[in-house]
Tab-separated table of C-alpha atoms in Angstrom:
chain	number	residue	atom	x	y	z
A	1	MET	CA	-11.456	55.641	6.541
A	2	ALA	CA	-8.141	55.206	4.911
A	3	ASP	CA	-7.657	57.322	1.832
A	4	THR	CA	-5.827	54.596	-0.046
A	5	THR	CA	-7.176	51.332	-1.343
A	6	LEU	CA	-5.423	48.048	-1.996
A	7	LYS	CA	-5.406	46.424	-5.386
A	8	LEU	CA	-5.437	42.654	-4.932
A	9	LYS	CA	-5.519	39.678	-7.244
A	10	LEU	CA	-7.834	37.070	-5.736
A	11	LYS	CA	-7.786	33.419	-6.686
A	12	ILE	CA	-11.002	31.980	-5.274
A	13	TRP	CA	-12.086	28.324	-5.393
A	14	ARG	CA	-15.366	27.943	-7.292
A	15	GLN	CA	-17.155	24.613	-7.249
A	16	PRO	CA	-20.798	24.355	-8.406
A	17	GLY	CA	-21.710	21.420	-6.170
A	18	PRO	CA	-20.487	18.561	-3.975
A	19	LYS	CA	-19.760	16.199	-6.865
A	20	ALA	CA	-18.755	18.798	-9.461
A	21	ALA	CA	-15.129	19.576	-10.266
A	22	GLY	CA	-13.868	22.885	-8.927
A	23	SER	CA	-11.205	25.336	-10.003
A	24	PHE	CA	-9.699	28.671	-9.087
A	25	VAL	CA	-11.229	31.785	-10.650
A	26	ASP	CA	-9.303	35.083	-10.755
A	27	TYR	CA	-10.873	38.310	-9.523
A	28	ASP	CA	-9.184	41.711	-9.493
A	29	VAL	CA	-10.485	43.829	-6.623
A	30	GLU	CA	-9.833	47.205	-5.097
A	31	VAL	CA	-10.560	47.165	-1.390
A	32	SER	CA	-10.256	49.392	1.679
A	33	PRO	CA	-7.563	48.252	4.129
A	34	ASP	CA	-10.216	48.609	6.857
A	35	ALA	CA	-12.479	45.970	5.311
A	36	SER	CA	-12.477	42.455	6.697
A	37	ILE	CA	-11.865	39.662	4.235
A	38	LEU	CA	-15.558	38.685	4.438
A	39	GLU	CA	-16.611	42.272	3.686
A	40	MET	CA	-14.326	42.171	0.682
A	41	ILE	CA	-16.110	39.042	-0.592
A	42	ASP	CA	-19.484	40.726	0.162
A	43	GLU	CA	-18.484	43.651	-2.060
A	44	LEU	CA	-17.232	41.302	-4.733
A	45	ASN	CA	-20.526	39.381	-4.576
A	46	ASN	CA	-22.514	42.623	-4.985
A	47	SER	CA	-20.657	43.419	-8.170
A	48	LEU	CA	-20.973	39.824	-9.394
A	49	GLU	CA	-24.743	39.994	-8.868
A	50	GLN	CA	-24.942	43.284	-10.747
A	51	GLU	CA	-23.215	41.599	-13.642
A	52	GLY	CA	-25.761	38.796	-13.440
A	53	LYS	CA	-23.180	36.249	-12.312
A	54	GLU	CA	-23.563	33.775	-9.486
A	55	PRO	CA	-22.135	35.078	-6.181
A	56	ILE	CA	-19.447	33.198	-4.268
A	57	VAL	CA	-20.948	30.967	-1.568
A	58	PHE	CA	-19.268	31.137	1.833
A	59	GLU	CA	-20.365	30.817	5.460
A	60	SER	CA	-20.363	33.427	8.200
A	61	ASP	CA	-22.539	34.359	11.137
A	62	CYS	CA	-21.504	36.526	14.080
A	63	ARG	CA	-18.564	38.221	12.344
A	64	GLU	CA	-16.904	38.895	15.673
A	65	GLY	CA	-14.872	35.742	16.114
A	66	ILE	CA	-17.104	33.823	18.537
A	67	CYS	CA	-19.354	31.539	16.541
A	68	GLY	CA	-16.894	29.487	14.477
A	69	THR	CA	-19.021	29.567	11.338
A	70	CYS	CA	-16.576	31.292	9.035
A	71	GLY	CA	-13.470	29.425	8.043
A	72	LEU	CA	-11.539	29.990	4.869
A	73	VAL	CA	-8.050	28.868	3.997
A	74	ILE	CA	-6.186	31.998	2.988
A	75	ASN	CA	-2.809	31.518	1.312
A	76	GLY	CA	-2.653	28.024	2.771
A	77	GLN	CA	-3.499	28.973	6.354
A	78	PRO	CA	-6.932	28.436	7.962
A	79	HIS	CA	-8.258	31.851	9.092
A	80	GLY	CA	-5.329	33.522	7.335
A	81	PRO	CA	-1.836	34.562	8.388
A	82	VAL	CA	-2.643	36.253	11.729
A	83	PRO	CA	-2.624	33.920	14.763
A	84	LYS	CA	-5.584	33.500	17.130
A	85	ILE	CA	-8.291	35.131	15.018
A	86	ALA	CA	-11.220	33.833	12.993
A	87	THR	CA	-11.530	34.623	9.273
A	88	CYS	CA	-14.041	37.417	9.966
A	89	GLN	CA	-11.436	39.229	12.099
A	90	LEU	CA	-8.828	39.261	9.334
A	91	HIS	CA	-8.519	42.734	7.867
A	92	MET	CA	-7.166	43.594	4.475
A	93	ARG	CA	-4.481	45.841	5.987
A	94	GLN	CA	-2.578	42.596	6.634
A	95	PHE	CA	-1.960	42.404	2.877
A	96	ASN	CA	0.148	44.566	0.577
A	97	ASP	CA	-0.918	46.347	-2.575
A	98	GLY	CA	-0.539	44.014	-5.536
A	99	ASP	CA	-0.603	40.777	-3.489
A	100	THR	CA	-2.111	37.603	-4.886
A	101	VAL	CA	-4.458	36.011	-2.329
A	102	TYR	CA	-5.578	32.387	-2.611
A	103	ILE	CA	-8.918	31.695	-0.924
A	104	GLU	CA	-9.811	27.995	-0.606
A	105	PRO	CA	-12.283	25.907	1.362
A	106	TYR	CA	-11.131	23.525	4.139
A	107	ARG	CA	-9.908	20.358	2.504
A	108	ALA	CA	-10.562	17.045	4.250
A	109	LYS	CA	-12.308	13.838	3.312
A	110	ALA	CA	-14.549	14.276	6.359
A	111	PHE	CA	-15.391	17.885	5.372
A	112	PRO	CA	-16.701	17.566	1.782
A	113	VAL	CA	-17.079	20.803	-0.191
A	114	MET	CA	-20.762	21.663	-0.667
A	115	LYS	CA	-20.352	24.683	-2.916
A	116	ASP	CA	-17.498	27.129	-3.543
A	117	LEU	CA	-16.023	27.875	-0.112
A	118	THR	CA	-18.641	26.062	1.983
A	119	VAL	CA	-17.888	22.670	3.482
A	120	ASP	CA	-20.067	20.189	5.367
A	121	ARG	CA	-18.820	20.145	8.961
A	122	SER	CA	-21.625	17.981	10.334
A	123	GLY	CA	-18.953	15.404	11.238
A	124	PHE	CA	-18.201	17.547	14.294
A	125	ASP	CA	-21.881	17.349	15.294
A	126	LYS	CA	-21.744	13.560	15.035
A	127	ILE	CA	-18.705	13.478	17.326
A	128	MET	CA	-20.646	15.644	19.799
A	129	TYR	CA	-23.745	13.419	19.675
A	130	ALA	CA	-21.511	10.465	20.542
A	131	GLY	CA	-20.502	11.864	23.916
A	132	GLY	CA	-19.913	15.604	23.998
A	133	PHE	CA	-22.372	16.193	26.832
A	134	VAL	CA	-23.071	15.511	30.506
A	135	SER	CA	-26.256	13.582	31.258
A	136	VAL	CA	-28.282	15.256	34.006
A	137	ASN	CA	-31.381	13.759	35.543
A	138	THR	CA	-34.330	16.076	35.700
A	139	GLY	CA	-35.261	17.480	39.077
A	140	GLY	CA	-34.603	20.622	41.029
A	141	VAL	CA	-31.916	23.009	39.853
A	142	PRO	CA	-28.662	22.049	41.626
A	143	ASP	CA	-26.921	24.617	43.799
A	144	ALA	CA	-24.320	26.502	41.779
A	145	ASN	CA	-21.426	25.938	44.183
A	146	ALA	CA	-22.473	22.663	45.812
A	147	ILE	CA	-19.405	20.848	44.422
A	148	PRO	CA	-16.102	22.584	45.198
A	149	ILE	CA	-13.845	22.848	42.133
A	150	PRO	CA	-10.313	24.274	42.396
A	151	LYS	CA	-9.741	27.411	40.355
A	152	GLU	CA	-6.992	25.748	38.305
A	153	VAL	CA	-9.256	22.840	37.340
A	154	ALA	CA	-12.086	25.165	36.391
A	155	ALA	CA	-9.647	27.173	34.272
A	156	ARG	CA	-8.431	24.052	32.443
A	157	SER	CA	-11.988	23.077	31.665
A	158	MET	CA	-12.894	26.560	30.496
A	159	ASP	CA	-9.764	26.769	28.326
A	160	ALA	CA	-10.841	23.569	26.576
A	161	ALA	CA	-14.439	24.773	26.366
A	162	GLU	CA	-13.237	27.833	24.489
A	163	CYS	CA	-13.221	25.698	21.316
A	164	ILE	CA	-15.750	27.137	18.876
A	165	GLY	CA	-15.776	24.067	16.624
A	166	CYS	CA	-14.720	25.978	13.520
A	167	GLY	CA	-12.639	23.088	12.133
A	168	ALA	CA	-9.434	25.057	11.537
A	169	CYS	CA	-7.502	22.273	13.323
A	170	VAL	CA	-8.678	19.754	10.723
A	171	ALA	CA	-7.929	22.191	7.925
A	172	ALA	CA	-4.422	22.933	9.206
A	173	CYS	CA	-3.403	19.371	10.067
A	174	LYS	CA	-1.413	17.653	7.351
A	175	ASN	CA	-3.390	14.515	8.217
A	176	ALA	CA	-6.792	16.257	8.418
A	177	SER	CA	-7.050	14.950	11.976
A	178	ALA	CA	-9.844	16.121	14.277
A	179	MET	CA	-7.980	15.306	17.478
A	180	LEU	CA	-7.653	18.868	18.741
A	181	PHE	CA	-11.412	19.411	18.458
A	182	THR	CA	-12.345	16.041	19.930
A	183	SER	CA	-9.800	16.315	22.719
A	184	ALA	CA	-11.053	19.775	23.714
A	185	LYS	CA	-14.586	18.394	23.958
A	186	VAL	CA	-13.356	15.365	25.931
A	187	THR	CA	-11.188	17.404	28.297
A	188	GLN	CA	-13.724	20.085	29.195
A	189	PHE	CA	-15.697	17.353	31.000
A	190	ALA	CA	-12.890	14.945	31.902
A	191	VAL	CA	-11.341	17.353	34.417
A	192	LEU	CA	-14.602	18.344	36.140
A	193	PRO	CA	-16.453	16.314	38.808
A	194	GLN	CA	-19.660	16.536	36.773
A	195	GLY	CA	-17.949	14.786	33.869
A	196	GLN	CA	-16.680	11.767	35.843
A	197	PRO	CA	-19.626	9.321	35.561
A	198	GLU	CA	-19.369	9.183	31.758
A	199	ARG	CA	-15.666	10.045	31.465
A	200	TYR	CA	-14.279	6.809	30.008
A	201	GLU	CA	-17.366	5.848	28.045
A	202	ARG	CA	-17.332	9.323	26.502
A	203	VAL	CA	-13.749	9.214	25.252
A	204	GLN	CA	-14.221	5.778	23.649
A	205	LYS	CA	-17.430	6.751	21.895
A	206	MET	CA	-16.169	10.101	20.617
A	207	VAL	CA	-12.892	8.644	19.322
A	208	ALA	CA	-14.751	5.779	17.614
A	209	VAL	CA	-17.009	8.194	15.731
A	210	MET	CA	-14.051	10.449	14.889
A	211	ASP	CA	-12.234	7.467	13.315
A	212	GLU	CA	-15.353	6.285	11.496
A	213	LEU	CA	-15.833	9.656	9.810
A	214	GLY	CA	-12.466	9.415	8.057
A	215	PHE	CA	-10.478	12.051	9.936
A	216	GLY	CA	-6.743	11.302	9.967
A	217	ALA	CA	-4.600	10.366	12.963
A	218	CYS	CA	-2.458	12.826	14.894
A	219	THR	CA	1.297	12.859	14.242
A	220	ASN	CA	2.024	15.644	16.733
A	221	THR	CA	3.039	18.361	14.277
A	222	TYR	CA	1.050	20.820	16.456
A	223	ALA	CA	-0.110	22.766	13.383
A	224	CYS	CA	-3.629	22.662	14.892
A	225	GLU	CA	-2.610	24.589	17.988
A	226	ALA	CA	-0.748	27.161	15.883
A	227	GLU	CA	-3.782	27.813	13.657
A	228	CYS	CA	-6.560	27.548	16.275
A	229	PRO	CA	-8.369	30.895	16.566
A	230	LYS	CA	-8.856	30.217	20.292
A	231	GLY	CA	-5.375	28.842	20.991
A	232	ILE	CA	-6.661	25.456	22.221
A	233	SER	CA	-3.640	23.584	23.582
A	234	VAL	CA	-2.373	20.218	22.352
A	235	LYS	CA	-2.215	19.274	26.057
A	236	ASN	CA	-5.878	18.413	25.537
A	237	ILE	CA	-4.809	15.766	23.011
A	238	ALA	CA	-2.448	14.335	25.636
A	239	GLN	CA	-5.355	14.235	28.103
A	240	MET	CA	-7.562	12.462	25.560
A	241	ASN	CA	-4.833	9.910	24.747
A	242	ARG	CA	-4.380	9.156	28.456
A	243	ASP	CA	-8.097	8.767	29.086
A	244	PHE	CA	-8.397	6.575	25.998
A	245	PHE	CA	-5.658	4.186	27.201
A	246	VAL	CA	-7.074	4.042	30.714
A	247	SER	CA	-10.546	3.291	29.354
A	248	LYS	CA	-9.247	0.565	27.044
A	249	LEU	CA	-7.001	-1.049	29.665
A	250	SER	CA	-9.592	-1.079	32.438
A	251	GLY	CA	-11.281	-4.392	33.087
A	252	SER	CA	-14.742	-2.949	32.722
A	253	LYS	CA	-16.804	-4.458	29.937
A	254	GLN	CA	-18.117	-1.044	28.974
A	255	GLU	CA	-17.327	-0.694	25.281
A	256	ALA	CA	-18.145	2.045	22.855
B	1	MET	CA	-8.310	-10.303	22.589
B	2	GLY	CA	-10.599	-8.578	20.096
B	3	TRP	CA	-10.555	-5.440	22.226
B	4	LEU	CA	-6.766	-5.234	22.003
B	5	SER	CA	-6.422	-5.317	18.223
B	6	GLU	CA	-9.420	-3.011	17.921
B	7	SER	CA	-7.830	-0.552	20.349
B	8	LEU	CA	-4.427	-0.687	18.646
B	9	ASN	CA	-6.003	-0.153	15.214
B	10	SER	CA	-7.841	2.991	16.289
B	11	SER	CA	-6.262	6.342	15.456
B	12	ILE	CA	-4.919	6.761	18.990
B	13	GLY	CA	-3.899	3.095	19.157
B	14	LYS	CA	-1.699	3.471	16.077
B	15	LYS	CA	-0.014	6.468	17.703
B	16	PHE	CA	0.527	4.355	20.805
B	17	VAL	CA	2.241	1.588	18.803
B	18	MET	CA	4.520	4.184	17.178
B	19	ALA	CA	5.394	5.647	20.579
B	20	VAL	CA	6.057	2.355	22.414
B	21	THR	CA	8.200	0.920	19.624
B	22	GLY	CA	9.906	4.297	19.201
B	23	ILE	CA	10.872	4.411	22.876
B	24	CYS	CA	12.276	0.853	22.638
B	25	LEU	CA	14.427	1.915	19.685
B	26	ILE	CA	15.519	5.078	21.516
B	27	LEU	CA	16.741	2.938	24.427
B	28	PHE	CA	18.464	0.501	22.066
B	29	LEU	CA	20.397	3.341	20.402
B	30	ILE	CA	21.833	4.440	23.759
B	31	VAL	CA	23.295	0.973	24.413
B	32	HIS	CA	24.493	0.670	20.824
B	33	LEU	CA	26.258	4.042	20.888
B	34	ALA	CA	27.852	3.477	24.295
B	35	GLY	CA	29.451	0.231	23.105
B	36	ASN	CA	30.589	1.562	19.766
B	37	LEU	CA	32.316	4.579	21.274
B	38	THR	CA	35.129	2.155	22.195
B	39	LEU	CA	36.114	2.476	18.513
B	40	PHE	CA	37.772	5.773	19.394
B	41	ALA	CA	39.946	4.045	21.996
B	42	GLY	CA	41.615	1.981	19.273
B	43	ALA	CA	41.615	-1.562	17.912
B	44	GLU	CA	42.334	-3.330	21.197
B	45	ALA	CA	39.569	-1.635	23.182
B	46	PHE	CA	36.973	-2.240	20.467
B	47	ASN	CA	37.930	-5.876	19.865
B	48	ALA	CA	37.923	-6.458	23.636
B	49	TYR	CA	34.428	-4.951	23.840
B	50	VAL	CA	33.145	-7.244	21.062
B	51	HIS	CA	34.736	-10.264	22.756
B	52	THR	CA	33.072	-9.430	26.085
B	53	LEU	CA	29.736	-9.805	24.307
B	54	GLU	CA	30.658	-13.278	23.028
B	55	PRO	CA	29.432	-15.295	26.062
B	56	PHE	CA	26.083	-13.462	25.900
B	57	LYS	CA	25.434	-14.441	22.290
B	58	PRO	CA	22.395	-16.657	23.043
B	59	ILE	CA	20.732	-13.805	24.949
B	60	ILE	CA	21.727	-11.338	22.249
B	61	ARG	CA	20.083	-13.548	19.616
B	62	VAL	CA	16.799	-13.400	21.535
B	63	ILE	CA	17.093	-9.633	21.942
B	64	GLU	CA	17.787	-9.316	18.216
B	65	VAL	CA	14.554	-11.117	17.395
B	66	ILE	CA	12.608	-8.819	19.711
B	67	LEU	CA	14.384	-5.804	18.219
B	68	ALA	CA	13.542	-6.963	14.703
B	69	LEU	CA	9.873	-7.280	15.692
B	70	VAL	CA	9.956	-3.793	17.202
B	71	PHE	CA	11.425	-2.428	13.959
B	72	VAL	CA	8.799	-4.241	11.879
B	73	PHE	CA	5.931	-2.902	14.012
B	74	HIS	CA	7.363	0.623	13.951
B	75	ILE	CA	7.858	0.596	10.172
B	76	VAL	CA	4.674	-1.215	9.107
B	77	ASN	CA	2.517	0.808	11.470
B	78	GLY	CA	4.196	4.056	10.403
B	79	VAL	CA	3.559	3.365	6.737
B	80	ARG	CA	-0.061	2.353	7.443
B	81	LEU	CA	-0.564	5.559	9.408
B	82	TRP	CA	0.944	7.609	6.585
B	83	ILE	CA	-1.317	6.003	3.961
B	84	ALA	CA	-4.459	6.475	6.093
B	85	ASN	CA	-3.499	10.080	6.794
B	86	ARG	CA	-2.954	10.807	3.096
B	87	GLN	CA	-6.414	9.429	2.389
B	88	ALA	CA	-7.929	11.797	4.958
B	89	ARG	CA	-7.149	14.689	2.589
B	90	PRO	CA	-7.807	13.502	-0.975
B	91	GLU	CA	-7.557	17.000	-2.480
B	92	ARG	CA	-4.464	19.050	-1.576
B	93	TYR	CA	-4.308	22.799	-0.980
B	94	ALA	CA	-3.112	25.059	-3.789
B	95	VAL	CA	-0.832	26.884	-1.355
B	96	ASN	CA	1.207	24.879	1.134
B	97	ALA	CA	1.865	27.011	4.214
B	98	ALA	CA	2.878	24.153	6.515
B	99	SER	CA	6.202	25.825	7.321
B	100	LYS	CA	4.240	28.596	9.077
B	101	ASN	CA	2.552	26.354	11.611
B	102	SER	CA	4.711	23.261	12.143
B	103	SER	CA	8.345	22.197	12.349
B	104	TYR	CA	10.264	20.699	9.445
B	105	PHE	CA	11.160	17.654	11.569
B	106	SER	CA	7.529	16.856	12.368
B	107	ARG	CA	6.461	16.914	8.718
B	108	THR	CA	9.241	14.728	7.314
B	109	MET	CA	9.016	11.660	9.548
B	110	LEU	CA	8.216	9.329	6.643
B	111	SER	CA	11.070	10.632	4.461
B	112	THR	CA	13.691	10.621	7.218
B	113	GLY	CA	12.417	7.244	8.425
B	114	SER	CA	12.627	5.769	4.913
B	115	ILE	CA	16.246	6.809	4.486
B	116	VAL	CA	17.104	5.444	7.922
B	117	PHE	CA	15.409	2.195	6.813
B	118	ILE	CA	17.629	1.987	3.716
B	119	PHE	CA	20.569	2.675	6.001
B	120	LEU	CA	19.420	-0.124	8.310
B	121	ILE	CA	19.419	-2.674	5.479
B	122	LEU	CA	22.876	-1.585	4.372
B	123	HIS	CA	24.104	-1.587	7.968
B	124	LEU	CA	22.823	-5.105	8.666
B	125	SER	CA	24.120	-6.525	5.410
B	126	SER	CA	27.584	-5.094	6.024
B	127	PHE	CA	28.437	-4.841	9.739
B	128	TRP	CA	25.969	-7.248	11.303
B	129	ALA	CA	26.563	-9.935	8.681
B	130	THR	CA	30.359	-9.687	8.770
B	131	PHE	CA	30.639	-9.431	12.572
B	132	ASN	CA	28.418	-12.434	13.151
B	133	PHE	CA	28.899	-14.754	10.202
B	134	GLN	CA	31.208	-13.792	7.378
B	135	GLY	CA	34.212	-12.103	8.897
B	136	HIS	CA	36.358	-9.563	7.057
B	137	PRO	CA	35.183	-9.281	3.402
B	138	GLU	CA	38.746	-9.775	2.136
B	139	THR	CA	40.466	-12.005	4.668
B	140	GLY	CA	37.474	-13.737	6.262
B	141	GLU	CA	39.063	-13.134	9.686
B	142	PHE	CA	36.964	-11.952	12.634
B	143	GLU	CA	39.111	-8.889	13.276
B	144	PHE	CA	36.330	-6.523	14.189
B	145	PHE	CA	38.223	-3.265	14.210
B	146	GLU	CA	39.720	-4.069	10.794
B	147	ILE	CA	36.233	-4.703	9.419
B	148	VAL	CA	35.139	-1.236	10.591
B	149	VAL	CA	38.198	0.310	8.946
B	150	TYR	CA	37.464	-1.617	5.733
B	151	PHE	CA	33.881	-0.345	5.387
B	152	PHE	CA	34.486	3.228	6.473
B	153	SER	CA	37.445	3.688	4.143
B	154	MET	CA	34.957	3.420	1.237
B	155	PRO	CA	33.974	7.070	0.711
B	156	TRP	CA	30.434	6.417	-0.650
B	157	TYR	CA	29.734	4.153	2.301
B	158	ALA	CA	31.006	6.607	4.909
B	159	VAL	CA	29.246	9.588	3.323
B	160	PHE	CA	25.921	7.724	3.201
B	161	TYR	CA	26.370	6.847	6.883
B	162	ILE	CA	26.943	10.483	7.774
B	163	ILE	CA	23.849	11.650	5.850
B	164	ALA	CA	21.719	8.885	7.362
B	165	MET	CA	22.846	9.791	10.885
B	166	VAL	CA	21.933	13.467	10.409
B	167	LEU	CA	18.479	12.395	9.216
B	168	LEU	CA	18.219	9.973	12.132
B	169	GLY	CA	18.802	12.986	14.370
B	170	PHE	CA	15.914	14.812	12.650
B	171	HIS	CA	13.703	11.761	13.112
B	172	LEU	CA	14.585	11.402	16.801
B	173	ASN	CA	14.170	15.103	17.508
B	174	HIS	CA	10.477	14.899	16.647
B	175	GLY	CA	9.984	11.321	17.783
B	176	PHE	CA	11.247	11.725	21.331
B	177	GLN	CA	8.836	14.406	22.536
B	178	SER	CA	6.121	13.038	20.267
B	179	ALA	CA	6.143	9.728	22.162
B	180	PHE	CA	5.607	11.487	25.468
B	181	GLN	CA	2.769	13.568	24.026
B	182	THR	CA	1.156	10.367	22.737
B	183	PHE	CA	1.334	8.706	26.154
B	184	GLY	CA	-0.425	11.786	27.504
B	185	TRP	CA	2.556	12.935	29.545
B	186	ASN	CA	2.303	16.552	28.547
B	187	ASN	CA	2.002	19.176	31.245
B	188	SER	CA	3.514	22.614	31.632
B	189	LYS	CA	5.876	21.485	34.403
B	190	TYR	CA	7.655	18.542	32.770
B	191	PHE	CA	7.106	18.820	29.034
B	192	PRO	CA	9.582	21.652	28.308
B	193	VAL	CA	12.248	19.506	30.042
B	194	ILE	CA	11.268	16.451	27.967
B	195	GLU	CA	11.565	18.520	24.772
B	196	LYS	CA	15.038	19.702	25.818
B	197	ILE	CA	16.173	16.171	26.674
B	198	GLY	CA	14.864	15.000	23.288
B	199	GLN	CA	16.841	17.690	21.473
B	200	ILE	CA	20.029	16.883	23.363
B	201	TYR	CA	19.474	13.142	22.850
B	202	SER	CA	18.994	13.496	19.094
B	203	VAL	CA	22.105	15.661	18.719
B	204	VAL	CA	24.171	13.219	20.799
B	205	MET	CA	22.990	10.293	18.659
B	206	ALA	CA	23.573	12.057	15.329
B	207	VAL	CA	27.000	13.371	16.353
B	208	GLY	CA	27.981	10.192	18.203
B	209	PHE	CA	27.186	7.741	15.400
B	210	GLY	CA	28.066	10.243	12.657
B	211	SER	CA	31.522	10.922	14.092
B	212	MET	CA	32.577	7.284	13.480
B	213	PRO	CA	32.534	7.368	9.651
B	214	VAL	CA	33.974	10.911	9.779
B	215	TYR	CA	36.840	9.702	11.974
B	216	PHE	CA	37.689	6.680	9.849
B	217	LEU	CA	37.304	8.490	6.534
B	218	PHE	CA	39.289	11.611	7.311
B	219	PHE	CA	41.403	11.165	10.430
B	220	TYR	CA	42.283	7.499	10.732
B	221	GLY	CA	45.266	7.361	8.438
B	222	GLY	CA	47.110	4.607	10.310
B	223	ASN	CA	46.451	1.803	7.840
């Protein structure tokens, strides 16, 4: 335990409900530098409850950076100022005594605020339902290594599959575009043999749903890659673009 | 052709239109700069260059129409994209930390593009109109080099040209690599080279076109 504590001025977004107007509320806290930012809000919530006030609503689950549930915009950056970590892995030692810290929800038309810091990310689920899977007929379990896959290809797929669907790419993008997420989910199958049968149908369907939900279009600022807790590469977006053109230009009648 | 307009109006389709038209304009600028560099070789060289183009005028007229269409598509589509992208985030963040995760060039495409558009109107109404139809604003003669001297000896005109060319460089610096990313030509082997070429290209264009008003404003004292 550190023997010193940090005094911080928090400005946290409070919004009673999806349609209600929100605003920033100031909280003065004293926190251990070893606490994570979520633990700091936990402590703050305890004291709010003791005072009979409503606690701040936010999402978290695993608290070890794997699940993608947490996601706050801290001083304008999704998951805070440290690259390649989720919000739960951000510790207060990254801040200085006396700092003012703005904590906001993700802001995007396709991610409406439900309450305080919680947003509705079910848009990502809808993109997944549209094509983020490989259809497998029932039957015997296939042999694990029946189809040879080069190491490099497997690595590309796994790198894309590392996406935890937290939505930081949408939050960081100046256009609130979901292309990094969608492209990661397209690419993880597009490069593997198992993904080939549905490859071009998949990309059309997923992009169509992504557009329908009101996410913006990519303008290649690469802010998504910089803020992604898993470092998903914008090369996936290039892959998705290429597959999209090929699917649209092909003579097949198959349409999304 | 329903599939085509539907495809081009999708989010990726709009990017594609920006990239294809952008590449056309990038190629046009190379030809335009190469020809105009004859300005530095003096009045005779430049006038000779303009006269060589004379027999090709009918072809040039056709190319100009295509070029105008390319500009219109690039501009209209860019503005549409910007409006749609603004609507995707109705409520802004209290703290803007965009400088921490993206380049200045990539975030200012609409602003730099708008100023280049104003420049384009000015450029067409002065050089293009006088070279093709009106002749020298004072004498009415088609002495091309003298027309260039006339416009660039106006300080406000030359200074605006210089500013516009620097911003054009900003615009091209992002646009060049962005087009390749949009086409899906991004891999670890070639993309770093493409980015470098884009940087060199944008500097050459900004310095190349920008040096002309600088030269005539400050160093061409012959008249």
